[in-house]
């Protein structure tokens, strides 16, 4: 899934965690973007950086999906109509 990163620093431990967010309109990115609106945010909330392909079942240490973005993407995938099969 396409995603944009947010770096979150723990106040107590000073560790950095990368939280991946789904961009609102990934098709609009030409790879040279500075900001992307994110699916979990209010209108106008953006994360810096370009889109990257991130596995849905991310298993990297210190990285995780934003729960709201992951759920929004899953909901979108579920509601899509499957493509029609060609007739023989």
XYZ file of N, CA and C in Angstrom:
264
model
N 0.841 -1.165 0.000
C 0.000 0.000 0.000
C 0.890 1.234 0.000
N 0.439 2.266 -0.705
C 1.192 3.512 -0.691
C 0.993 4.214 0.644
N 2.052 4.808 1.150
C 1.995 5.450 2.458
C 3.003 6.581 2.535
N 2.769 7.460 3.505
C 3.687 8.551 3.803
C 4.044 8.442 5.284
N 5.289 8.738 5.624
C 5.795 8.504 6.975
C 5.628 9.723 7.880
N 5.400 9.424 9.154
C 5.430 10.431 10.213
C 6.396 9.906 11.269
N 7.370 10.707 11.646
C 8.303 10.307 12.703
C 7.776 10.821 14.035
N 7.606 9.894 14.980
C 7.078 10.232 16.298
C 8.138 9.887 17.329
N 8.505 10.876 18.137
C 9.522 10.664 19.169
C 8.838 10.495 20.516
N 9.194 9.426 21.219
C 8.684 9.180 22.563
C 9.277 10.208 23.510
N 8.433 10.866 24.281
C 8.933 11.874 25.225
C 9.736 11.237 26.347
N 9.286 10.078 26.792
C 9.937 9.450 27.947
C 11.290 8.839 27.576
N 11.330 8.120 26.469
C 12.541 7.374 26.129
C 13.379 8.014 25.029
N 12.813 8.968 24.311
C 13.545 9.600 23.230
C 13.684 8.737 21.986
N 12.992 7.595 21.950
C 13.051 6.708 20.785
C 12.155 7.250 19.681
N 12.515 6.939 18.443
C 11.735 7.385 17.296
C 10.977 6.196 16.720
N 9.698 6.418 16.464
C 8.852 5.412 15.818
C 8.338 6.024 14.524
N 8.307 5.233 13.469
C 7.746 5.697 12.203
C 6.318 5.176 12.121
N 5.384 6.109 11.953
C 3.979 5.764 11.786
C 3.627 6.035 10.326
N 3.139 5.013 9.639
C 2.801 5.131 8.223
C 1.340 5.510 8.069
N 1.093 6.510 7.204
C -0.264 7.002 6.940
C -0.600 6.799 5.469
N -1.867 6.527 5.194
C -2.347 6.435 3.812
C -2.578 7.845 3.281
N -2.034 8.170 2.103
C -2.290 9.487 1.524
C -3.711 9.553 0.971
N -4.292 10.749 0.965
C -5.666 10.921 0.485
C -5.772 10.620 -1.006
N -4.862 11.130 -1.812
C -4.923 10.953 -3.266
C -3.569 10.514 -3.793
N -3.221 9.227 -3.624
C -1.880 8.785 -4.017
C -1.598 8.924 -5.513
N -2.618 8.901 -6.347
C -2.408 9.010 -7.793
C -1.916 10.395 -8.201
N -2.144 11.398 -7.347
C -1.726 12.758 -7.694
C -0.235 12.985 -7.467
N 0.446 12.045 -6.821
C 1.869 12.211 -6.526
C 2.711 11.861 -7.752
N 3.583 12.798 -8.122
C 4.482 12.549 -9.245
C 5.876 12.162 -8.758
N 6.014 11.932 -7.447
C 7.298 11.553 -6.875
C 8.139 12.737 -6.444
N 7.677 13.950 -6.731
C 8.423 15.150 -6.392
C 7.607 16.056 -5.470
N 6.798 15.437 -4.611
C 5.903 16.192 -3.722
C 6.585 16.467 -2.385
N 6.224 17.592 -1.785
C 6.750 17.937 -0.466
C 5.815 17.502 0.651
N 4.494 17.506 0.395
C 3.500 17.173 1.408
C 2.387 16.322 0.806
N 1.769 15.501 1.650
C 0.610 14.708 1.250
C -0.437 14.787 2.333
N -1.698 15.075 1.938
C -2.781 15.009 2.912
C -2.949 13.548 3.303
N -3.279 13.315 4.580
C -3.381 11.939 5.066
C -4.829 11.579 5.375
N -5.151 10.301 5.193
C -6.529 9.819 5.285
C -7.129 9.976 6.670
N -6.333 9.917 7.715
C -6.870 9.981 9.080
C -7.018 11.395 9.589
N -6.464 12.358 8.898
C -6.459 13.728 9.400
C -7.647 14.541 8.935
N -7.813 15.677 9.573
C -8.815 16.625 9.127
C -8.326 17.233 7.823
N -9.226 17.816 7.074
C -8.880 18.436 5.802
C -7.727 19.405 6.009
N -6.680 19.276 5.224
C -5.525 20.154 5.319
C -4.376 19.611 6.151
N -4.592 18.500 6.887
C -3.506 17.902 7.664
C -2.636 17.105 6.704
N -1.350 17.413 6.678
C -0.437 16.785 5.732
C 0.779 16.217 6.444
N 1.443 15.275 5.775
C 2.707 14.731 6.262
C 3.763 15.012 5.207
N 4.979 15.359 5.626
C 6.027 15.675 4.656
C 6.581 14.422 3.997
N 7.121 14.597 2.803
C 7.801 13.500 2.128
C 6.950 12.851 1.053
N 7.596 11.972 0.311
C 6.937 11.292 -0.785
C 6.247 10.006 -0.354
N 5.454 9.468 -1.261
C 4.787 8.192 -1.022
C 5.776 7.051 -1.181
N 5.575 6.007 -0.392
C 6.388 4.797 -0.506
C 5.461 3.597 -0.458
N 5.889 2.528 -1.037
C 5.143 1.271 -0.992
C 5.492 0.592 0.335
N 4.485 0.338 1.166
C 4.677 -0.259 2.491
C 3.751 -1.461 2.597
N 4.255 -2.621 3.035
C 3.385 -3.798 3.132
C 2.285 -3.603 4.169
N 1.095 -4.100 3.879
C -0.034 -3.999 4.809
C 0.258 -4.725 6.114
N 1.029 -5.791 6.031
C 1.372 -6.580 7.218
C 2.781 -6.213 7.706
N 3.032 -4.939 7.855
C 4.328 -4.401 8.249
C 4.838 -5.067 9.524
N 6.066 -5.558 9.475
C 6.646 -6.256 10.625
C 8.028 -5.698 10.982
N 8.274 -4.445 10.658
C 9.556 -3.815 10.968
C 9.529 -3.265 12.394
N 10.643 -3.387 13.105
C 10.691 -2.823 14.454
C 10.662 -1.299 14.365
N 10.037 -0.672 15.328
C 9.904 0.784 15.421
C 9.107 1.388 14.274
N 8.286 0.566 13.600
C 7.415 1.062 12.542
C 6.040 0.429 12.713
N 5.000 1.214 12.395
C 3.649 0.680 12.450
C 2.743 1.497 11.546
N 1.614 0.925 11.213
C 0.594 1.637 10.462
C -0.250 2.465 11.407
N -0.666 3.627 10.992
C -1.689 4.390 11.693
C -2.965 3.554 11.598
N -3.559 3.240 12.715
C -4.733 2.363 12.730
C -5.882 2.943 11.906
N -6.148 4.232 12.039
C -7.246 4.858 11.305
C -7.008 4.818 9.798
N -5.783 5.068 9.354
C -5.473 5.031 7.918
C -5.593 3.616 7.372
N -5.041 2.647 8.106
C -5.114 1.250 7.655
C -6.567 0.810 7.525
N -7.396 1.156 8.503
C -8.810 0.786 8.454
C -9.530 1.473 7.302
N -9.194 2.738 7.034
C -9.815 3.474 5.930
C -9.471 2.836 4.594
N -8.226 2.426 4.427
C -7.806 1.782 3.180
C -8.500 0.437 3.029
N -8.569 -0.342 4.103
C -9.252 -1.641 4.043
C -10.718 -1.468 3.677
N -11.379 -0.455 4.237
C -12.784 -0.199 3.942
C -12.958 0.161 2.474
N -12.052 0.965 1.927
C -12.112 1.349 0.522
C -11.956 0.132 -0.372
N -11.026 -0.751 -0.043
C -10.783 -1.952 -0.847
C -12.010 -2.856 -0.816
N -12.657 -2.982 0.352
C -13.831 -3.845 0.488
C -15.018 -3.348 -0.318
N -15.164 -2.046 -0.479
C -16.340 -1.497 -1.153
C -16.171 -1.366 -2.657
N -15.002 -1.616 -3.159
C -14.784 -1.545 -4.603
C -15.504 -2.684 -5.302
N -16.020 -2.404 -6.463
C -16.674 -3.439 -7.273
C -15.602 -4.209 -8.023
N -15.640 -5.544 -7.966
C -14.623 -6.312 -8.696
C -14.778 -6.096 -10.199
N -13.680 -6.190 -10.945
C -13.752 -5.988 -12.394
C -14.618 -7.068 -13.058
N -15.297 -6.674 -14.115
C -16.137 -7.633 -14.851
C -15.262 -8.644 -15.579
N -15.733 -9.857 -15.618
C -14.999 -10.905 -16.342
C -15.326 -10.825 -17.819
N -14.336 -11.044 -18.674
C -14.618 -11.021 -20.127
C -15.526 -12.192 -20.497
N -16.408 -11.935 -21.423
C -17.305 -12.996 -21.882
C -16.608 -13.865 -22.916
N -16.902 -15.122 -22.864
C -16.271 -16.075 -23.798
C -16.944 -16.084 -25.135
